Amino acid sequence: MLNQKILVECISFCIFLFPICFLQAETVSAANDTTLSASSIVEAQKKLVTLGFLDAQPSGAYDAPTINAVKLFQGKYGLTADGWLDLKTLAALDSALNARSATPSRGVAVDRTVPVVETGKYGEYIDWAQADGVFKIGSIVKVTDFKTGKTFNVKRTYGHNHADCEPLTKEDTAIMLSIWGKWSWATRAVIIDVNGRRLAASMSALPHAGLDSAPANATVSNRSGSYGTGMNLDAVKGNNFDGHFDIHFLNSKTHASNKINPEHQKCVKIAAGK
Ligand SMILES: [Zn+2]
């Protein structure tokens, strides 16, 4: 009888207590799985990731890493660091994100995904007198066609008033041809990657003054580009390219007339963003 009474009292007490517990949970936390849906937790987790407090895939589970991230966030933003995603904390997350998009700050997550120093689109606008010393004869470099972004490798083999170059392999020759469409003297803006620098330059693609099939520097007839008989200016063999092509820089000059070529200079400017 006594036991029964205690049991009834116990049950009554629990029934009385339950709404209080529930109400408290509602107002204090708004944060366990009964009050925040998995998708709302995912949203909050995304915000925590963006702000750099959570380093995990948003899962919708209110797990230990999430609680820890919430605590860190609350601590940083002057809230009680209890780990609960209450309404105050949710609002603070939103305002932190808004402040961030108004003035880009350096959250951990952003530093990881966006390079702080973006590789410049343009090349350095340096005079041929300098470029000649950077892009030396014998250098193998990557060339990027400014307009298409296509790249190929070349070797500088000759030249004193501009850089005489040859495609490194027949694959590089094919890429060059795909950019120009046909072999021509047409000038295009290019970027030269050499020794960690990016130089603004201009290139024409016409193969001239050499034969791939004959030894370099030998005297040959029928050199490419109607250059006739003379020294075979073709040092890279097996690249499916007879002779060499030209790369110009600021104030570099042509072979024959020893003059600055305005078409090349126009393209150097484009590559330099001038
Ligand atoms: Zn040349």
PDB file of C-alpha atoms and ligand atoms in Angstrom:
ATOM      1  CA  MET A   1       0.000   0.000   0.000  1.00  0.00           C
ATOM      2  CA  LEU A   2       2.752   2.359   0.980  1.00  0.00           C
ATOM      3  CA  ASN A   3       4.777   1.330  -2.061  1.00  0.00           C
ATOM      4  CA  GLN A   4       1.793   1.944  -4.271  1.00  0.00           C
ATOM      5  CA  LYS A   5       1.328   5.425  -2.853  1.00  0.00           C
ATOM      6  CA  ILE A   6       4.956   6.280  -3.408  1.00  0.00           C
ATOM      7  CA  LEU A   7       4.674   5.019  -6.950  1.00  0.00           C
ATOM      8  CA  VAL A   8       1.601   7.148  -7.668  1.00  0.00           C
ATOM      9  CA  GLU A   9       3.257  10.198  -6.140  1.00  0.00           C
ATOM     10  CA  CYS A  10       6.314   9.543  -8.198  1.00  0.00           C
ATOM     11  CA  ILE A  11       4.334   9.312 -11.403  1.00  0.00           C
ATOM     12  CA  SER A  12       2.364  12.449 -10.542  1.00  0.00           C
ATOM     13  CA  PHE A  13       5.569  14.290  -9.786  1.00  0.00           C
ATOM     14  CA  CYS A  14       7.067  13.228 -13.082  1.00  0.00           C
ATOM     15  CA  ILE A  15       3.929  14.212 -14.991  1.00  0.00           C
ATOM     16  CA  PHE A  16       4.077  17.576 -13.249  1.00  0.00           C
ATOM     17  CA  LEU A  17       7.777  17.960 -13.930  1.00  0.00           C
ATOM     18  CA  PHE A  18       7.784  16.902 -17.565  1.00  0.00           C
ATOM     19  CA  PRO A  19       6.311  20.100 -19.077  1.00  0.00           C
ATOM     20  CA  ILE A  20       8.741  22.179 -17.056  1.00  0.00           C
ATOM     21  CA  CYS A  21      11.660  20.183 -18.395  1.00  0.00           C
ATOM     22  CA  PHE A  22      10.287  20.398 -21.884  1.00  0.00           C
ATOM     23  CA  LEU A  23       9.665  24.144 -21.673  1.00  0.00           C
ATOM     24  CA  GLN A  24      13.119  24.683 -20.335  1.00  0.00           C
ATOM     25  CA  ALA A  25      14.539  22.691 -23.200  1.00  0.00           C
ATOM     26  CA  GLU A  26      12.555  24.846 -25.627  1.00  0.00           C
ATOM     27  CA  THR A  27      13.666  28.160 -24.266  1.00  0.00           C
ATOM     28  CA  VAL A  28      17.186  27.392 -23.160  1.00  0.00           C
ATOM     29  CA  SER A  29      18.451  25.275 -25.951  1.00  0.00           C
ATOM     30  CA  ALA A  30      16.371  25.206 -29.115  1.00  0.00           C
ATOM     31  CA  ALA A  31      19.181  22.956 -30.000  1.00  0.00           C
ATOM     32  CA  ASN A  32      18.698  19.270 -29.597  1.00  0.00           C
ATOM     33  CA  ASP A  33      17.342  17.067 -32.305  1.00  0.00           C
ATOM     34  CA  THR A  34      13.740  17.484 -31.118  1.00  0.00           C
ATOM     35  CA  THR A  35      13.741  21.237 -31.666  1.00  0.00           C
ATOM     36  CA  LEU A  36      16.264  21.765 -34.490  1.00  0.00           C
ATOM     37  CA  SER A  37      15.812  19.666 -37.604  1.00  0.00           C
ATOM     38  CA  ALA A  38      18.770  17.961 -39.200  1.00  0.00           C
ATOM     39  CA  SER A  39      18.613  20.427 -42.080  1.00  0.00           C
ATOM     40  CA  SER A  40      18.754  23.369 -39.673  1.00  0.00           C
ATOM     41  CA  ILE A  41      21.770  21.813 -38.006  1.00  0.00           C
ATOM     42  CA  VAL A  42      23.378  21.362 -41.427  1.00  0.00           C
ATOM     43  CA  GLU A  43      22.754  25.069 -42.112  1.00  0.00           C
ATOM     44  CA  ALA A  44      24.374  26.028 -38.828  1.00  0.00           C
ATOM     45  CA  GLN A  45      27.282  23.669 -39.474  1.00  0.00           C
ATOM     46  CA  LYS A  46      27.833  25.226 -42.900  1.00  0.00           C
ATOM     47  CA  LYS A  47      27.992  28.651 -41.296  1.00  0.00           C
ATOM     48  CA  LEU A  48      30.453  27.389 -38.690  1.00  0.00           C
ATOM     49  CA  VAL A  49      32.608  25.902 -41.457  1.00  0.00           C
ATOM     50  CA  THR A  50      32.506  29.136 -43.459  1.00  0.00           C
ATOM     51  CA  LEU A  51      33.484  31.118 -40.398  1.00  0.00           C
ATOM     52  CA  GLY A  52      36.328  28.709 -39.726  1.00  0.00           C
ATOM     53  CA  PHE A  53      35.104  27.202 -36.451  1.00  0.00           C
ATOM     54  CA  LEU A  54      34.208  23.750 -37.722  1.00  0.00           C
ATOM     55  CA  ASP A  55      36.518  21.559 -39.721  1.00  0.00           C
ATOM     56  CA  ALA A  56      34.113  18.785 -40.726  1.00  0.00           C
ATOM     57  CA  GLN A  57      31.571  17.939 -43.355  1.00  0.00           C
ATOM     58  CA  PRO A  58      28.136  19.301 -42.298  1.00  0.00           C
ATOM     59  CA  SER A  59      26.233  16.149 -41.318  1.00  0.00           C
ATOM     60  CA  GLY A  60      23.095  17.304 -39.540  1.00  0.00           C
ATOM     61  CA  ALA A  61      24.195  15.473 -36.414  1.00  0.00           C
ATOM     62  CA  TYR A  62      24.631  17.575 -33.315  1.00  0.00           C
ATOM     63  CA  ASP A  63      27.845  15.788 -32.460  1.00  0.00           C
ATOM     64  CA  ALA A  64      30.879  16.555 -30.333  1.00  0.00           C
ATOM     65  CA  PRO A  65      32.826  18.472 -33.033  1.00  0.00           C
ATOM     66  CA  THR A  66      29.752  20.618 -33.700  1.00  0.00           C
ATOM     67  CA  ILE A  67      29.199  21.324 -29.994  1.00  0.00           C
ATOM     68  CA  ASN A  68      32.845  22.218 -29.704  1.00  0.00           C
ATOM     69  CA  ALA A  69      32.619  24.527 -32.717  1.00  0.00           C
ATOM     70  CA  VAL A  70      29.551  26.224 -31.257  1.00  0.00           C
ATOM     71  CA  LYS A  71      31.398  26.733 -27.958  1.00  0.00           C
ATOM     72  CA  LEU A  72      34.372  28.273 -29.775  1.00  0.00           C
ATOM     73  CA  PHE A  73      32.095  30.550 -31.767  1.00  0.00           C
ATOM     74  CA  GLN A  74      30.139  31.610 -28.673  1.00  0.00           C
ATOM     75  CA  GLY A  75      33.353  32.322 -26.789  1.00  0.00           C
ATOM     76  CA  LYS A  76      34.669  34.490 -29.595  1.00  0.00           C
ATOM     77  CA  TYR A  77      31.399  36.407 -29.976  1.00  0.00           C
ATOM     78  CA  GLY A  78      30.831  37.125 -26.279  1.00  0.00           C
ATOM     79  CA  LEU A  79      28.051  34.578 -25.753  1.00  0.00           C
ATOM     80  CA  THR A  80      27.803  31.972 -23.019  1.00  0.00           C
ATOM     81  CA  ALA A  81      29.980  29.163 -24.330  1.00  0.00           C
ATOM     82  CA  ASP A  82      27.592  26.316 -23.524  1.00  0.00           C
ATOM     83  CA  GLY A  83      27.587  24.661 -26.932  1.00  0.00           C
ATOM     84  CA  TRP A  84      23.844  25.106 -27.460  1.00  0.00           C
ATOM     85  CA  LEU A  85      22.597  26.411 -30.755  1.00  0.00           C
ATOM     86  CA  ASP A  86      20.060  28.710 -29.131  1.00  0.00           C
ATOM     87  CA  LEU A  87      18.310  31.551 -30.904  1.00  0.00           C
ATOM     88  CA  LYS A  88      20.903  34.063 -29.741  1.00  0.00           C
ATOM     89  CA  THR A  89      23.693  31.911 -31.116  1.00  0.00           C
ATOM     90  CA  LEU A  90      21.884  31.341 -34.417  1.00  0.00           C
ATOM     91  CA  ALA A  91      21.363  35.094 -34.789  1.00  0.00           C
ATOM     92  CA  ALA A  92      25.018  35.741 -33.969  1.00  0.00           C
ATOM     93  CA  LEU A  93      26.058  33.255 -36.645  1.00  0.00           C
ATOM     94  CA  ASP A  94      24.032  35.169 -39.213  1.00  0.00           C
ATOM     95  CA  SER A  95      25.384  38.552 -38.237  1.00  0.00           C
ATOM     96  CA  ALA A  96      28.944  37.201 -38.224  1.00  0.00           C
ATOM     97  CA  LEU A  97      28.420  35.973 -41.768  1.00  0.00           C
ATOM     98  CA  ASN A  98      26.874  39.266 -42.877  1.00  0.00           C
ATOM     99  CA  ALA A  99      29.748  41.252 -41.407  1.00  0.00           C
ATOM    100  CA  ARG A 100      32.109  38.947 -43.209  1.00  0.00           C
ATOM    101  CA  SER A 101      30.555  39.374 -46.646  1.00  0.00           C
ATOM    102  CA  ALA A 102      30.451  43.153 -46.179  1.00  0.00           C
ATOM    103  CA  THR A 103      34.162  43.319 -45.384  1.00  0.00           C
ATOM    104  CA  PRO A 104      35.976  40.149 -46.418  1.00  0.00           C
ATOM    105  CA  SER A 105      37.924  38.916 -43.426  1.00  0.00           C
ATOM    106  CA  ARG A 106      40.270  36.036 -43.122  1.00  0.00           C
ATOM    107  CA  GLY A 107      38.362  33.132 -41.668  1.00  0.00           C
ATOM    108  CA  VAL A 108      40.293  29.897 -41.414  1.00  0.00           C
ATOM    109  CA  ALA A 109      38.083  28.199 -43.987  1.00  0.00           C
ATOM    110  CA  VAL A 110      38.627  30.948 -46.536  1.00  0.00           C
ATOM    111  CA  ASP A 111      42.375  30.955 -46.072  1.00  0.00           C
ATOM    112  CA  ARG A 112      42.352  27.282 -46.874  1.00  0.00           C
ATOM    113  CA  THR A 113      40.369  27.479 -50.077  1.00  0.00           C
ATOM    114  CA  VAL A 114      41.150  30.881 -51.617  1.00  0.00           C
ATOM    115  CA  PRO A 115      44.781  31.688 -52.312  1.00  0.00           C
ATOM    116  CA  VAL A 116      45.770  34.877 -50.487  1.00  0.00           C
ATOM    117  CA  VAL A 117      47.954  36.023 -53.378  1.00  0.00           C
ATOM    118  CA  GLU A 118      46.233  35.355 -56.652  1.00  0.00           C
ATOM    119  CA  THR A 119      48.558  34.568 -59.526  1.00  0.00           C
ATOM    120  CA  GLY A 120      48.570  37.661 -61.696  1.00  0.00           C
ATOM    121  CA  LYS A 121      46.891  37.436 -65.051  1.00  0.00           C
ATOM    122  CA  TYR A 122      49.413  39.793 -66.619  1.00  0.00           C
ATOM    123  CA  GLY A 123      53.134  39.468 -67.126  1.00  0.00           C
ATOM    124  CA  GLU A 124      55.947  41.815 -66.092  1.00  0.00           C
ATOM    125  CA  TYR A 125      56.521  44.609 -68.575  1.00  0.00           C
ATOM    126  CA  ILE A 126      60.306  44.469 -68.724  1.00  0.00           C
ATOM    127  CA  ASP A 127      62.681  45.755 -71.360  1.00  0.00           C
ATOM    128  CA  TRP A 128      64.418  43.338 -73.714  1.00  0.00           C
ATOM    129  CA  ALA A 129      67.784  44.316 -72.176  1.00  0.00           C
ATOM    130  CA  GLN A 130      66.527  42.750 -68.927  1.00  0.00           C
ATOM    131  CA  ALA A 131      64.437  39.966 -70.442  1.00  0.00           C
ATOM    132  CA  ASP A 132      67.468  38.760 -72.430  1.00  0.00           C
ATOM    133  CA  GLY A 133      69.240  38.104 -69.135  1.00  0.00           C
ATOM    134  CA  VAL A 134      66.286  36.288 -67.558  1.00  0.00           C
ATOM    135  CA  PHE A 135      65.133  34.247 -70.534  1.00  0.00           C
ATOM    136  CA  LYS A 136      68.645  33.190 -71.534  1.00  0.00           C
ATOM    137  CA  ILE A 137      69.650  31.065 -74.519  1.00  0.00           C
ATOM    138  CA  GLY A 138      69.214  27.443 -73.399  1.00  0.00           C
ATOM    139  CA  SER A 139      66.256  28.213 -71.091  1.00  0.00           C
ATOM    140  CA  ILE A 140      63.262  25.910 -71.305  1.00  0.00           C
ATOM    141  CA  VAL A 141      60.067  27.766 -70.399  1.00  0.00           C
ATOM    142  CA  LYS A 142      56.322  27.453 -70.379  1.00  0.00           C
ATOM    143  CA  VAL A 143      54.502  29.801 -72.733  1.00  0.00           C
ATOM    144  CA  THR A 144      50.862  30.686 -72.071  1.00  0.00           C
ATOM    145  CA  ASP A 145      48.795  32.077 -74.902  1.00  0.00           C
ATOM    146  CA  PHE A 146      47.154  35.094 -73.274  1.00  0.00           C
ATOM    147  CA  LYS A 147      43.837  34.812 -75.093  1.00  0.00           C
ATOM    148  CA  THR A 148      43.163  31.080 -74.934  1.00  0.00           C
ATOM    149  CA  GLY A 149      45.162  30.169 -71.818  1.00  0.00           C
ATOM    150  CA  LYS A 150      46.693  27.251 -73.731  1.00  0.00           C
ATOM    151  CA  THR A 151      50.251  26.406 -72.729  1.00  0.00           C
ATOM    152  CA  PHE A 152      53.226  24.777 -74.404  1.00  0.00           C
ATOM    153  CA  ASN A 153      56.926  24.398 -73.708  1.00  0.00           C
ATOM    154  CA  VAL A 154      59.682  26.018 -75.697  1.00  0.00           C
ATOM    155  CA  LYS A 155      63.451  26.337 -75.608  1.00  0.00           C
ATOM    156  CA  ARG A 156      65.280  29.517 -76.441  1.00  0.00           C
ATOM    157  CA  THR A 157      67.974  28.481 -78.891  1.00  0.00           C
ATOM    158  CA  TYR A 158      69.185  31.644 -80.652  1.00  0.00           C
ATOM    159  CA  GLY A 159      68.681  35.373 -81.048  1.00  0.00           C
ATOM    160  CA  HIS A 160      70.274  38.545 -79.762  1.00  0.00           C
ATOM    161  CA  ASN A 161      67.764  41.302 -80.551  1.00  0.00           C
ATOM    162  CA  HIS A 162      64.783  39.114 -79.570  1.00  0.00           C
ATOM    163  CA  ALA A 163      64.370  35.505 -78.429  1.00  0.00           C
ATOM    164  CA  ASP A 164      64.559  32.814 -81.119  1.00  0.00           C
ATOM    165  CA  CYS A 165      62.776  29.752 -79.777  1.00  0.00           C
ATOM    166  CA  GLU A 166      61.701  26.251 -80.744  1.00  0.00           C
ATOM    167  CA  PRO A 167      58.876  24.059 -79.490  1.00  0.00           C
ATOM    168  CA  LEU A 168      60.327  21.462 -77.130  1.00  0.00           C
ATOM    169  CA  THR A 169      58.450  18.454 -78.526  1.00  0.00           C
ATOM    170  CA  LYS A 170      56.118  17.632 -81.396  1.00  0.00           C
ATOM    171  CA  GLU A 171      53.228  17.804 -78.904  1.00  0.00           C
ATOM    172  CA  ASP A 172      54.180  21.418 -78.151  1.00  0.00           C
ATOM    173  CA  THR A 173      54.292  22.081 -81.903  1.00  0.00           C
ATOM    174  CA  ALA A 174      50.760  20.691 -82.248  1.00  0.00           C
ATOM    175  CA  ILE A 175      49.466  22.926 -79.443  1.00  0.00           C
ATOM    176  CA  MET A 176      51.056  25.974 -81.092  1.00  0.00           C
ATOM    177  CA  LEU A 177      49.425  25.106 -84.396  1.00  0.00           C
ATOM    178  CA  SER A 178      46.050  24.665 -82.703  1.00  0.00           C
ATOM    179  CA  ILE A 179      46.361  28.202 -81.323  1.00  0.00           C
ATOM    180  CA  TRP A 180      47.502  29.951 -84.519  1.00  0.00           C
ATOM    181  CA  GLY A 181      45.373  27.806 -86.841  1.00  0.00           C
ATOM    182  CA  LYS A 182      48.089  27.960 -89.521  1.00  0.00           C
ATOM    183  CA  TRP A 183      51.750  28.880 -89.405  1.00  0.00           C
ATOM    184  CA  SER A 184      52.012  32.641 -89.750  1.00  0.00           C
ATOM    185  CA  TRP A 185      53.805  35.786 -88.650  1.00  0.00           C
ATOM    186  CA  ALA A 186      50.627  36.874 -86.828  1.00  0.00           C
ATOM    187  CA  THR A 187      51.538  38.173 -83.389  1.00  0.00           C
ATOM    188  CA  ARG A 188      49.835  37.013 -80.186  1.00  0.00           C
ATOM    189  CA  ALA A 189      50.205  38.145 -76.584  1.00  0.00           C
ATOM    190  CA  VAL A 190      51.915  35.483 -74.465  1.00  0.00           C
ATOM    191  CA  ILE A 191      53.225  35.065 -70.940  1.00  0.00           C
ATOM    192  CA  ILE A 192      56.648  33.502 -70.423  1.00  0.00           C
ATOM    193  CA  ASP A 193      57.121  31.579 -67.155  1.00  0.00           C
ATOM    194  CA  VAL A 194      60.816  31.700 -66.386  1.00  0.00           C
ATOM    195  CA  ASN A 195      62.638  31.280 -63.050  1.00  0.00           C
ATOM    196  CA  GLY A 196      59.505  31.981 -61.043  1.00  0.00           C
ATOM    197  CA  ARG A 197      58.736  35.149 -63.012  1.00  0.00           C
ATOM    198  CA  ARG A 198      56.004  35.804 -65.535  1.00  0.00           C
ATOM    199  CA  LEU A 199      57.104  38.048 -68.370  1.00  0.00           C
ATOM    200  CA  ALA A 200      54.884  39.877 -70.840  1.00  0.00           C
ATOM    201  CA  ALA A 201      55.806  38.972 -74.395  1.00  0.00           C
ATOM    202  CA  SER A 202      54.580  38.630 -77.969  1.00  0.00           C
ATOM    203  CA  MET A 203      55.043  35.679 -80.252  1.00  0.00           C
ATOM    204  CA  SER A 204      54.761  34.847 -83.924  1.00  0.00           C
ATOM    205  CA  ALA A 205      54.654  31.203 -84.914  1.00  0.00           C
ATOM    206  CA  LEU A 206      56.057  30.963 -88.428  1.00  0.00           C
ATOM    207  CA  PRO A 207      58.845  28.345 -88.618  1.00  0.00           C
ATOM    208  CA  HIS A 208      61.858  29.909 -90.278  1.00  0.00           C
ATOM    209  CA  ALA A 209      65.554  29.653 -91.063  1.00  0.00           C
ATOM    210  CA  GLY A 210      66.070  25.982 -90.404  1.00  0.00           C
ATOM    211  CA  LEU A 211      65.441  22.298 -91.061  1.00  0.00           C
ATOM    212  CA  ASP A 212      64.561  19.766 -88.384  1.00  0.00           C
ATOM    213  CA  SER A 213      66.126  16.963 -90.467  1.00  0.00           C
ATOM    214  CA  ALA A 214      69.614  18.501 -90.701  1.00  0.00           C
ATOM    215  CA  PRO A 215      72.233  19.082 -87.982  1.00  0.00           C
ATOM    216  CA  ALA A 216      72.053  22.369 -86.089  1.00  0.00           C
ATOM    217  CA  ASN A 217      74.282  25.160 -87.362  1.00  0.00           C
ATOM    218  CA  ALA A 218      75.276  23.283 -90.517  1.00  0.00           C
ATOM    219  CA  THR A 219      74.992  25.168 -93.784  1.00  0.00           C
ATOM    220  CA  VAL A 220      71.859  23.986 -95.525  1.00  0.00           C
ATOM    221  CA  SER A 221      69.765  25.024 -98.474  1.00  0.00           C
ATOM    222  CA  ASN A 222      66.010  25.379 -98.542  1.00  0.00           C
ATOM    223  CA  ARG A 223      65.687  26.621 -94.989  1.00  0.00           C
ATOM    224  CA  SER A 224      62.105  27.036 -93.803  1.00  0.00           C
ATOM    225  CA  GLY A 225      60.181  30.251 -94.343  1.00  0.00           C
ATOM    226  CA  SER A 226      61.935  30.792 -97.732  1.00  0.00           C
ATOM    227  CA  TYR A 227      65.166  31.598 -95.961  1.00  0.00           C
ATOM    228  CA  GLY A 228      67.244  29.828 -98.651  1.00  0.00           C
ATOM    229  CA  THR A 229      70.784  28.702 -97.996  1.00  0.00           C
ATOM    230  CA  GLY A 230      72.516  29.496 -94.738  1.00  0.00           C
ATOM    231  CA  MET A 231      73.167  28.320 -91.200  1.00  0.00           C
ATOM    232  CA  ASN A 232      70.594  25.806 -89.960  1.00  0.00           C
ATOM    233  CA  LEU A 233      68.977  27.638 -87.065  1.00  0.00           C
ATOM    234  CA  ASP A 234      67.222  24.551 -85.750  1.00  0.00           C
ATOM    235  CA  ALA A 235      68.704  23.115 -82.553  1.00  0.00           C
ATOM    236  CA  VAL A 236      65.784  21.107 -81.125  1.00  0.00           C
ATOM    237  CA  LYS A 237      65.347  17.902 -83.097  1.00  0.00           C
ATOM    238  CA  GLY A 238      62.312  15.661 -83.528  1.00  0.00           C
ATOM    239  CA  ASN A 239      59.821  18.399 -82.693  1.00  0.00           C
ATOM    240  CA  ASN A 240      58.186  18.396 -86.120  1.00  0.00           C
ATOM    241  CA  PHE A 241      59.164  22.058 -86.531  1.00  0.00           C
ATOM    242  CA  ASP A 242      61.643  23.339 -89.132  1.00  0.00           C
ATOM    243  CA  GLY A 243      63.759  26.156 -87.770  1.00  0.00           C
ATOM    244  CA  HIS A 244      62.584  28.491 -85.017  1.00  0.00           C
ATOM    245  CA  PHE A 245      60.016  31.161 -84.222  1.00  0.00           C
ATOM    246  CA  ASP A 246      60.259  34.575 -82.548  1.00  0.00           C
ATOM    247  CA  ILE A 247      59.346  35.896 -79.117  1.00  0.00           C
ATOM    248  CA  HIS A 248      59.549  39.649 -78.585  1.00  0.00           C
ATOM    249  CA  PHE A 249      59.594  41.739 -75.404  1.00  0.00           C
ATOM    250  CA  LEU A 250      59.338  45.446 -74.699  1.00  0.00           C
ATOM    251  CA  ASN A 251      61.730  47.233 -77.099  1.00  0.00           C
ATOM    252  CA  SER A 252      63.131  44.100 -78.682  1.00  0.00           C
ATOM    253  CA  LYS A 253      63.939  44.392 -82.387  1.00  0.00           C
ATOM    254  CA  THR A 254      63.610  42.338 -85.546  1.00  0.00           C
ATOM    255  CA  HIS A 255      66.517  40.546 -87.252  1.00  0.00           C
ATOM    256  CA  ALA A 256      66.432  41.969 -90.699  1.00  0.00           C
ATOM    257  CA  SER A 257      65.594  45.611 -90.170  1.00  0.00           C
ATOM    258  CA  ASN A 258      66.762  45.852 -86.550  1.00  0.00           C
ATOM    259  CA  LYS A 259      63.649  47.882 -85.772  1.00  0.00           C
ATOM    260  CA  ILE A 260      61.022  47.713 -83.113  1.00  0.00           C
ATOM    261  CA  ASN A 261      57.992  45.890 -84.528  1.00  0.00           C
ATOM    262  CA  PRO A 262      54.769  47.744 -83.592  1.00  0.00           C
ATOM    263  CA  GLU A 263      52.603  44.609 -83.919  1.00  0.00           C
ATOM    264  CA  HIS A 264      54.767  42.767 -81.423  1.00  0.00           C
ATOM    265  CA  GLN A 265      54.845  45.791 -79.104  1.00  0.00           C
ATOM    266  CA  LYS A 266      51.034  45.953 -79.145  1.00  0.00           C
ATOM    267  CA  CYS A 267      50.845  42.342 -78.007  1.00  0.00           C
ATOM    268  CA  VAL A 268      53.517  42.783 -75.324  1.00  0.00           C
ATOM    269  CA  LYS A 269      51.349  45.580 -73.916  1.00  0.00           C
ATOM    270  CA  ILE A 270      48.275  43.352 -73.913  1.00  0.00           C
ATOM    271  CA  ALA A 271      50.200  40.650 -72.036  1.00  0.00           C
ATOM    272  CA  ALA A 272      51.328  43.288 -69.521  1.00  0.00           C
ATOM    273  CA  GLY A 273      47.831  44.734 -69.066  1.00  0.00           C
ATOM    274  CA  LYS A 274      48.997  48.184 -70.280  1.00  0.00           C
TER     275      LYS A 274
HETATM  276 ZN    ZN B   1      64.082  35.522 -84.836  1.00  0.00          ZN
END
